[in-house]
Short mmCIF file of C-alpha atoms in Angstrom, two decimals:
data_model
loop_
_atom_site.label_atom_id
_atom_site.label_comp_id
_atom_site.label_asym_id
_atom_site.label_seq_id
_atom_site.Cartn_x
_atom_site.Cartn_y
_atom_site.Cartn_z
CA MET A 9 100.90 74.61 122.55
CA ASN A 10 102.17 77.72 124.39
CA GLY A 11 105.48 79.44 124.08
CA ASN A 12 107.04 82.70 125.00
CA SER A 13 110.19 84.78 124.69
CA ASN A 14 111.36 88.22 125.68
CA MET A 15 109.45 89.75 122.77
CA VAL A 16 106.69 87.60 121.42
CA ILE A 17 104.10 85.31 123.07
CA TYR A 18 102.33 82.84 120.85
CA PHE A 19 100.00 79.85 120.92
CA ILE A 20 98.38 77.50 118.42
CA LEU A 21 94.69 76.69 117.99
CA CYS A 22 93.30 73.88 115.85
CA ARG A 23 89.71 73.99 114.54
CA GLU A 24 88.16 71.02 112.65
CA TYR A 25 85.08 71.20 110.45
CA GLY A 26 83.04 68.14 111.36
CA ALA A 27 81.14 67.69 108.12
CA ILE A 28 84.05 68.37 105.79
CA ASP A 29 87.61 67.26 105.55
CA ASP A 30 89.15 70.59 106.43
CA VAL A 31 91.00 72.08 109.35
CA ASP A 32 92.22 75.55 110.33
CA ILE A 33 95.45 75.78 112.32
CA ASP A 34 95.93 79.20 113.84
CA LEU A 35 99.19 80.63 115.20
CA HIS A 36 98.43 83.58 117.43
CA ILE A 37 101.26 86.04 117.80
CA ASP A 38 101.12 88.56 120.63
CA VAL A 39 102.27 91.98 119.37
CA SER A 40 101.68 93.95 122.58
CA PHE A 41 105.48 94.47 122.87
CA LEU A 42 105.24 97.10 120.09
CA ASP A 43 105.28 100.71 121.23
CA GLU A 44 101.84 102.29 120.85
CA GLU A 45 103.02 104.87 118.34
CA ILE A 46 104.83 102.31 116.28
CA ALA A 47 101.72 100.12 116.28
CA LEU A 48 99.65 103.10 115.12
CA ALA A 49 102.14 103.84 112.37
CA TRP A 50 101.88 100.26 111.18
CA ASP A 51 98.06 100.04 111.52
CA VAL A 52 98.44 97.19 114.00
CA ILE A 53 96.19 96.77 117.03
CA ARG A 54 98.46 95.98 120.00
CA ARG A 55 95.72 94.36 122.08
CA GLU A 56 94.87 91.78 119.38
CA PRO A 57 97.12 88.93 118.26
CA VAL A 58 98.25 88.61 114.67
CA ILE A 59 96.79 85.38 113.42
CA VAL A 60 98.64 83.14 110.95
CA ARG A 61 95.96 80.75 109.69
CA LEU A 62 96.77 77.57 107.74
CA HIS A 63 93.74 75.94 106.00
CA CYS A 64 94.32 72.38 104.84
CA SER A 65 92.82 68.93 104.46
CA LEU A 66 92.94 66.45 107.35
CA THR A 67 93.20 63.27 105.31
CA GLN A 68 94.45 64.55 101.97
CA TYR A 69 97.30 66.77 103.05
CA LEU A 70 99.67 65.44 100.39
CA ASN A 71 97.18 64.64 97.58
CA GLY A 72 94.38 67.13 98.16
CA PRO A 73 94.13 70.91 97.53
CA VAL A 74 97.22 72.96 98.21
CA PRO A 75 97.05 74.37 101.75
CA THR A 76 96.50 78.10 102.03
CA VAL A 77 97.82 80.59 104.56
CA ASP A 78 96.34 83.91 105.65
CA VAL A 79 97.71 86.54 108.03
CA PHE A 80 95.35 89.03 109.74
CA GLN A 81 93.95 90.62 112.87
CA ALA A 82 90.35 89.85 113.67
CA SER A 83 89.18 93.46 113.76
CA THR A 84 90.83 94.43 110.52
CA LYS A 85 90.82 91.23 108.55
CA ASP A 86 89.92 92.78 105.21
CA ARG A 87 92.37 95.70 105.44
CA PHE A 88 95.40 94.39 107.38
CA GLY A 89 98.05 95.71 105.03
CA LEU A 90 100.98 94.05 106.74
CA GLY A 91 99.29 90.66 106.35
CA HIS A 92 100.34 90.62 102.67
CA GLN A 93 103.96 91.20 103.64
CA LEU A 94 104.07 88.57 106.37
CA LYS A 95 102.21 86.11 104.18
CA LYS A 96 105.04 86.15 101.67
CA ARG A 97 107.25 84.30 104.17
CA PHE A 98 104.81 81.80 105.64
CA ASP A 99 105.00 78.81 103.26
CA PRO A 100 101.74 76.87 103.76
CA LEU A 101 103.49 73.55 103.08
CA CYS A 102 105.82 74.20 105.98
CA CYS A 103 103.60 75.94 108.53
CA VAL A 104 102.52 72.72 110.27
CA VAL A 105 105.66 70.61 109.90
CA LEU A 106 107.89 73.51 110.84
CA SER A 107 105.65 75.35 113.33
CA LEU A 108 108.55 76.10 115.66
CA GLN A 109 110.51 77.71 112.86
CA THR A 110 107.41 79.70 111.92
CA MET A 111 107.22 80.99 115.50
CA GLU A 112 110.85 81.91 115.51
CA TYR A 113 110.54 83.70 112.16
CA ALA A 114 107.51 85.68 113.43
CA GLU A 115 109.44 86.64 116.53
CA GLN A 116 112.42 87.90 114.56
CA ARG A 117 110.55 89.61 111.68
CA THR A 118 107.71 91.39 113.40
CA PRO A 119 109.80 94.09 115.12
CA VAL A 120 111.58 94.98 111.84
CA LEU A 121 108.74 94.90 109.29
CA ASN A 122 109.57 98.43 108.28
CA GLU A 123 112.92 97.34 106.92
CA PHE A 124 111.38 95.16 104.24
CA CYS A 125 109.18 95.88 101.19
CA VAL A 126 105.50 95.26 101.87
CA VAL A 127 105.15 93.46 98.51
CA CYS A 128 108.33 91.38 97.87
CA ASP A 129 109.51 91.30 101.50
CA GLU A 130 113.08 91.95 100.40
CA PRO A 131 115.25 94.37 102.35
CA HIS A 132 114.88 98.06 101.46
CA VAL A 133 117.75 99.69 99.62
CA PHE A 134 116.83 103.27 100.39
CA GLN A 135 119.92 105.50 100.53
CA ASN A 136 119.31 106.66 104.15
CA GLY A 137 118.09 103.31 105.50
CA PRO A 138 114.64 102.32 106.80
CA MET A 139 112.11 104.73 108.28
CA LEU A 140 109.18 104.14 110.64
CA ARG A 141 106.25 103.28 108.34
CA PRO A 142 106.34 100.15 106.18
CA THR A 143 106.24 100.90 102.46
CA VAL A 144 106.91 99.52 98.99
CA CYS A 145 110.40 99.32 97.53
CA GLU A 146 111.41 101.06 94.28
CA ARG A 147 111.35 97.92 92.11
CA GLU A 148 108.80 98.45 89.34
CA LEU A 149 107.09 95.06 89.74
CA CYS A 150 106.47 95.92 93.42
CA VAL A 151 105.13 99.35 92.51
CA PHE A 152 102.65 97.71 90.09
CA ALA A 153 101.51 95.19 92.70
CA PHE A 154 101.29 97.78 95.40
CA GLN A 155 99.07 100.14 93.46
CA THR A 156 96.93 97.63 91.53
CA LEU A 157 96.36 95.15 94.32
CA GLY A 158 95.69 97.70 97.06
CA VAL A 159 98.16 96.29 99.54
CA MET A 160 97.94 99.13 102.04
CA ASN A 161 95.13 101.56 103.02
CA GLU A 162 93.13 103.36 100.37
CA ALA A 163 93.33 107.16 100.07
CA ALA A 164 89.70 107.31 101.17
CA ASP A 165 90.59 105.74 104.54
CA GLU A 166 93.40 108.21 105.12
CA ILE A 167 91.29 111.18 104.23
CA ALA A 168 88.42 110.01 106.44
CA THR A 169 90.69 109.62 109.46
CA GLY A 170 93.33 112.32 108.89
CA ALA A 171 92.27 114.92 106.33
CA GLN A 172 94.52 117.63 107.80
CA VAL A 173 97.57 115.38 107.61
CA VAL A 174 96.76 114.56 103.94
CA ASP A 175 96.35 118.28 103.25
CA LEU A 176 99.81 118.88 104.79
CA LEU A 177 101.40 116.08 102.69
CA VAL A 178 99.96 117.53 99.51
CA SER A 179 101.15 121.01 100.46
CA MET A 180 104.69 119.73 101.08
CA CYS A 181 104.62 117.94 97.72
CA ARG A 182 103.45 121.12 95.96
CA SER A 183 106.11 123.19 97.63
CA ALA A 184 108.94 120.89 96.60
CA LEU A 185 107.60 120.78 93.04
CA GLU A 186 107.36 124.57 92.81
CA SER A 187 110.88 125.10 94.17
CA PRO A 188 113.73 126.12 91.84
CA ARG A 189 115.61 123.35 93.64
CA LYS A 190 113.05 120.67 92.69
CA VAL A 191 115.62 118.54 90.85
CA VAL A 192 117.36 118.10 94.26
CA ILE A 193 114.57 118.12 96.80
CA PHE A 194 111.56 116.61 94.97
CA GLU A 195 112.77 113.19 96.00
CA PRO A 196 111.39 110.63 95.80
CA TYR A 197 109.82 111.32 92.45
CA PRO A 198 106.43 109.60 92.10
CA SER A 199 106.10 106.08 90.80
CA VAL A 200 102.49 105.86 89.61
CA VAL A 201 100.86 103.16 87.50
CA ASP A 202 98.96 104.43 84.46
CA PRO A 203 95.21 103.96 85.19
CA CYS A 204 94.67 103.37 81.44
CA ASP A 205 97.53 100.77 81.15
CA SER A 206 98.26 98.70 84.22
CA GLN A 207 101.54 97.54 82.63
CA ALA A 208 103.03 101.04 82.33
CA LEU A 209 104.11 103.87 84.68
CA ALA A 210 102.43 107.22 84.12
CA PHE A 211 104.93 108.84 86.46
CA ASN A 212 108.34 107.21 86.26
CA PRO A 213 111.47 108.25 88.23
CA ARG A 214 113.55 107.30 85.21
CA LYS A 215 111.63 109.69 82.98
CA LYS A 216 110.84 112.68 85.12
CA ASP A 217 108.22 115.15 83.92
CA TYR A 218 107.73 117.79 86.60
CA ASP A 219 105.22 119.80 84.61
CA ARG A 220 102.89 116.79 84.17
CA VAL A 221 103.06 116.03 87.94
CA MET A 222 102.18 119.68 88.64
CA ARG A 223 99.21 119.54 86.29
CA ALA A 224 97.92 116.46 88.11
CA LEU A 225 98.49 118.09 91.45
CA ASP A 226 96.55 121.22 90.30
CA SER A 227 93.65 118.94 89.44
CA LEU A 228 93.26 117.61 92.96
CA THR A 229 89.97 118.52 94.62
CA SER A 230 90.64 120.31 97.96
CA ILE A 231 91.14 117.83 100.77
CA ARG A 232 88.54 119.69 102.80
CA GLU A 233 85.94 119.02 100.07
CA MET A 234 87.04 115.39 99.89
CA SER A 235 86.52 114.99 103.60
CA GLN A 236 83.01 116.46 103.44
CA ALA A 237 81.56 115.04 100.18
CA PRO A 238 80.98 111.41 99.13
CA TYR A 239 84.51 110.21 98.30
CA LEU A 240 83.58 108.18 95.24
CA GLU A 241 81.80 111.12 93.72
CA VAL A 242 84.80 113.38 94.35
CA LYS A 243 87.08 110.77 92.84
CA ARG A 244 84.81 110.52 89.77
CA GLN A 245 85.03 114.29 89.26
CA MET A 246 88.86 114.22 89.60
CA ASP A 247 89.15 111.35 87.12
CA LYS A 248 87.13 113.38 84.58
CA HIS A 249 89.40 116.39 85.02
CA ASP A 250 92.68 114.45 85.09
CA PRO A 251 92.93 110.65 85.36
CA LEU A 252 96.33 110.94 87.03
CA ALA A 253 95.18 113.26 89.86
CA HIS A 254 93.80 110.57 92.14
CA PRO A 255 96.63 108.01 91.58
CA LEU A 256 99.10 110.85 92.40
CA LEU A 257 97.17 111.60 95.62
CA THR A 258 97.35 107.95 96.60
CA TRP A 259 101.12 107.97 96.00
CA VAL A 260 101.62 111.12 98.09
CA ILE A 261 99.87 109.39 100.97
CA SER A 262 101.40 105.92 100.67
CA SER A 263 104.97 107.12 100.03
CA ASN A 264 105.03 108.96 103.36
CA ARG A 265 107.36 106.91 105.59
CA SER A 266 106.82 108.93 108.80
CA HIS A 267 104.07 108.72 111.38
CA ILE A 268 102.32 112.11 111.52
CA VAL A 269 99.10 112.68 113.47
CA LYS A 270 97.17 115.85 114.21
CA LEU A 271 97.27 116.53 117.95
CA PRO A 272 93.97 117.14 119.78
CA VAL A 273 93.68 120.45 121.55
CA THR A 274 94.24 118.87 124.94
CA ARG A 275 97.67 117.62 123.87
CA GLN A 276 98.92 120.72 122.07
CA LEU A 277 101.74 122.90 123.23
CA LYS A 278 99.94 126.19 123.93
CA PHE A 279 103.14 128.28 123.88
CA MET A 280 103.53 127.43 120.16
CA HIS A 281 100.41 129.51 119.31
CA THR A 282 99.09 127.53 116.39
CA PRO A 283 96.17 125.09 116.05
CA HIS A 284 98.17 123.13 113.45
CA GLN A 285 100.23 120.88 115.68
CA PHE A 286 101.25 117.33 114.83
CA LEU A 287 102.97 114.40 116.44
CA LEU A 288 105.85 113.52 114.06
CA LEU A 289 107.82 110.30 114.44
CA ASN A 290 110.06 108.97 111.70
CA SER A 291 112.71 106.89 113.48
CA PRO A 292 112.50 103.17 112.81
CA PRO A 293 112.31 100.93 115.92
CA ALA A 294 116.02 100.11 115.72
CA LYS A 295 117.06 103.76 115.70
CA GLU A 296 114.58 104.55 118.49
CA SER A 297 116.05 101.73 120.56
CA ASN A 298 119.57 103.06 119.99
CA PHE A 299 118.35 106.53 120.88
CA ARG A 300 116.93 105.28 124.20
CA ALA A 301 120.19 103.52 125.05
CA ALA A 302 122.16 106.74 124.39
CA LYS A 303 119.54 108.67 126.36
CA ASN A 304 120.07 106.41 129.38
CA LEU A 305 123.77 107.13 129.16
CA PHE A 306 123.84 110.85 128.45
CA GLY A 307 120.29 112.19 128.96
CA SER A 308 118.38 114.29 126.39
CA THR A 309 116.81 117.65 125.88
CA PHE A 310 114.65 119.37 123.23
CA ALA A 311 115.54 121.82 120.46
CA PHE A 312 113.92 123.23 117.34
CA HIS A 313 114.81 122.42 113.74
CA GLY A 314 113.75 124.95 111.11
CA SER A 315 113.66 124.05 107.44
CA HIS A 316 111.85 125.41 104.42
CA ILE A 317 108.53 123.66 103.86
CA GLU A 318 109.78 122.61 100.43
CA ASN A 319 112.28 120.28 102.17
CA TRP A 320 109.76 118.30 104.19
CA HIS A 321 108.46 116.27 101.27
CA SER A 322 111.86 114.56 101.30
CA ILE A 323 112.40 114.66 105.06
CA LEU A 324 109.20 112.69 105.74
CA ARG A 325 110.40 109.99 103.33
CA ASN A 326 114.17 109.99 103.93
CA GLY A 327 114.52 111.39 107.46
CA LEU A 328 116.61 114.21 108.79
CA VAL A 329 120.04 113.88 107.16
CA VAL A 330 123.26 115.77 107.41
CA ALA A 331 123.04 118.10 104.44
CA SER A 332 126.34 119.87 105.11
CA ASN A 333 128.69 119.84 102.15
CA THR A 334 126.11 118.11 99.92
CA ARG A 335 123.87 119.40 97.17
CA LEU A 336 121.05 119.46 99.74
CA GLN A 337 122.86 122.21 101.69
CA LEU A 338 121.06 125.57 101.53
CA HIS A 339 122.44 127.66 104.31
CA GLY A 340 126.12 126.79 104.74
CA ALA A 341 127.82 124.96 107.61
CA ILE A 342 129.85 127.53 109.52
CA TYR A 343 130.06 125.24 112.58
CA GLY A 344 130.87 122.08 110.76
CA SER A 345 128.97 119.08 109.46
CA GLY A 346 125.81 117.98 111.21
CA ILE A 347 122.10 118.59 111.84
CA TYR A 348 121.61 122.17 112.95
CA LEU A 349 119.17 122.88 115.80
CA SER A 350 118.51 125.57 118.34
CA PRO A 351 116.80 125.82 121.73
CA MET A 352 115.60 129.22 120.61
CA SER A 353 112.52 129.35 118.40
CA SER A 354 113.55 132.67 116.93
CA ILE A 355 116.69 131.11 115.28
CA SER A 356 114.86 128.09 113.89
CA PHE A 357 111.98 130.16 112.53
CA GLY A 358 114.60 132.08 110.56
CA TYR A 359 115.42 128.88 108.65
CA SER A 360 111.84 127.90 107.99
CA GLY A 361 111.42 130.36 105.09
CA GLN A 362 108.22 131.53 103.42
CA GLN A 363 106.66 129.69 100.49
CA PRO A 364 103.19 129.94 98.86
CA GLN A 365 101.58 126.75 100.18
CA PHE A 366 98.58 124.89 101.51
CA LEU A 367 95.62 124.36 99.23
CA GLN A 368 93.89 127.31 100.87
CA SER A 369 96.72 129.29 102.48
CA ARG A 370 99.77 131.31 101.49
CA ASN A 371 103.16 131.85 103.04
CA LEU A 372 103.24 128.67 105.09
CA LYS A 373 105.94 128.28 107.74
CA CYS A 374 106.83 125.19 109.73
CA ILE A 375 109.15 124.17 112.48
CA ALA A 376 109.93 120.83 114.17
CA LEU A 377 110.66 120.13 117.80
CA CYS A 378 113.23 117.38 118.20
CA GLU A 379 114.58 115.37 121.10
CA VAL A 380 118.40 115.50 121.22
CA ILE A 381 120.96 113.35 123.08
CA THR A 382 123.12 115.54 125.28
CA SER A 383 126.28 113.53 124.56
CA PRO A 384 129.81 115.01 124.32
CA ASP A 385 129.47 115.14 120.52
CA LEU A 386 126.60 117.69 120.77
CA HIS A 387 128.46 120.84 119.73
CA LYS A 388 126.95 124.01 121.19
CA HIS A 389 127.87 127.33 119.64
CA GLY A 390 125.77 129.73 121.69
CA ASP A 391 122.15 129.14 120.62
CA ILE A 392 123.20 127.10 117.53
CA TRP A 393 123.63 123.40 118.18
CA VAL A 394 125.22 120.93 115.76
CA VAL A 395 124.66 117.17 115.96
CA PRO A 396 126.92 115.22 113.66
CA ASN A 397 125.36 111.85 114.63
CA THR A 398 121.91 111.51 113.03
CA ASP A 399 121.01 108.70 115.49
CA HIS A 400 121.11 111.32 118.29
CA VAL A 401 118.20 113.42 116.86
CA CYS A 402 114.59 112.24 116.79
CA THR A 403 111.68 114.41 115.64
CA ARG A 404 108.71 114.60 118.04
CA PHE A 405 106.45 117.48 117.05
CA PHE A 406 105.71 119.53 113.91
CA PHE A 407 104.10 123.00 113.93
CA VAL A 408 102.58 124.81 110.92
CA TYR A 409 101.77 128.54 110.62
CA GLU A 410 99.63 129.95 107.86
CA ASP A 411 99.60 133.32 106.06
CA GLY A 412 103.18 134.21 106.91
CA GLN A 413 102.58 134.14 110.63
CA VAL A 414 105.04 132.72 113.13
CA GLY A 415 104.71 131.64 116.73
CA ASP A 416 106.35 133.17 119.81
CA THR A 417 109.95 133.88 118.82
CA SER A 418 111.14 134.07 122.45
CA ILE A 419 110.61 130.38 123.35
CA ASN A 420 113.62 128.68 124.90
CA THR A 421 113.36 124.92 125.29
CA GLN A 422 115.85 125.07 128.16
CA ASP A 423 113.42 127.08 130.25
CA ALA A 424 112.20 124.81 133.03
CA GLY A 425 108.50 125.69 132.49
CA ILE A 426 108.73 125.03 128.75
CA HIS A 427 110.54 121.75 129.30
CA ARG A 428 107.92 120.54 131.80
CA GLU A 429 105.12 121.35 129.35
CA ILE A 430 106.83 119.38 126.59
CA ILE A 431 107.25 116.35 128.87
CA ARG A 432 103.59 116.64 129.97
CA VAL A 433 102.36 116.58 126.35
CA ILE A 434 104.62 113.70 125.35
CA GLY A 435 103.29 111.65 128.27
CA ASN A 436 103.86 107.93 127.78
CA GLN A 437 104.75 108.10 124.13
CA THR A 438 107.78 106.62 122.35
CA ALA A 439 109.90 109.66 123.15
CA THR A 440 109.98 109.09 126.88
CA GLY A 441 111.21 105.51 126.66
#
């Protein structure tokens, strides 16, 4: 059977086992409609179908063993994290009888997987809505299942493929925890299962113990060493020093809800004068779609957003929010409520602050480059721009400077040459639509 729609193409294969009374029925779901960066953030291979496999008996369907269902991609069958989430909704007793409904469900659910918990598949209730990367909800039963069943990638996988990103995540966590504003900005607080008691939380948002989290963070082996030494041996050493160090590291990685990737040298913006450049996407597909629609109407441009490194632990998990007139506000809102940006790097660097950071560096500064809709509600006050609508701002790049250094403070994103270089580096990514 073949079928298609505007978003998903699917077909069904049936494989019988001649010598036994078993059959596999595979539903192949084409996921090539996903944007490349969204697919990367979800650990999905766009060129391969997602397979929903029903295994059942040919002659004893009603009286034999209960049918089973599995969801996977062929190349990543043993570590397809989203398979667990999708599997929750594919009832094996209905997959054959209601194959059309199964197809329709797959078509509707696949583009919005990030809006549902990867364990219970219930809608997220995060205060600021969904983000880009799928993650676990805050229900304790889901936290237990997520951490004890290994639903998503292990820390070892993340360190092997993106050690510098993990190092950055740990640095942001440390900065938020060291801040005198930690009660406000160290959010979310870790939910970590006790390795000595799988029925209890060692770190519990309802019973916050910042000093204990800091001790575990101080016990982490440097990410650089983790990436160069046998991982299991490094983990063994950490467990000896503090049994909560490795579980905390796993939480820091898995709780990140943004897609952040170190840019290769060939795709870096040379005028930013730092080797620490990252692609940073955190808008969920629905917001990105709305952004593109607004972009088609009004156009877009680029501007910098500067914020203390201590704030990015929360931003990567909750998104850029309007902090004006809230307890998150740090610098005032002289031009009204909204997200503050600037086309001038010198102004945004002034907001990035200096904090003792990185596992091997001090005085870390960071700055984000965002794409902004040039609609009538973009308020420009000289070189300070205010965007009241959070849907009209999407992060694109993130730049880090070590040892108190900053990049070129004379960069103006409205300069034609600068703008061309940004467009060249973005290429065919999500931002260009």
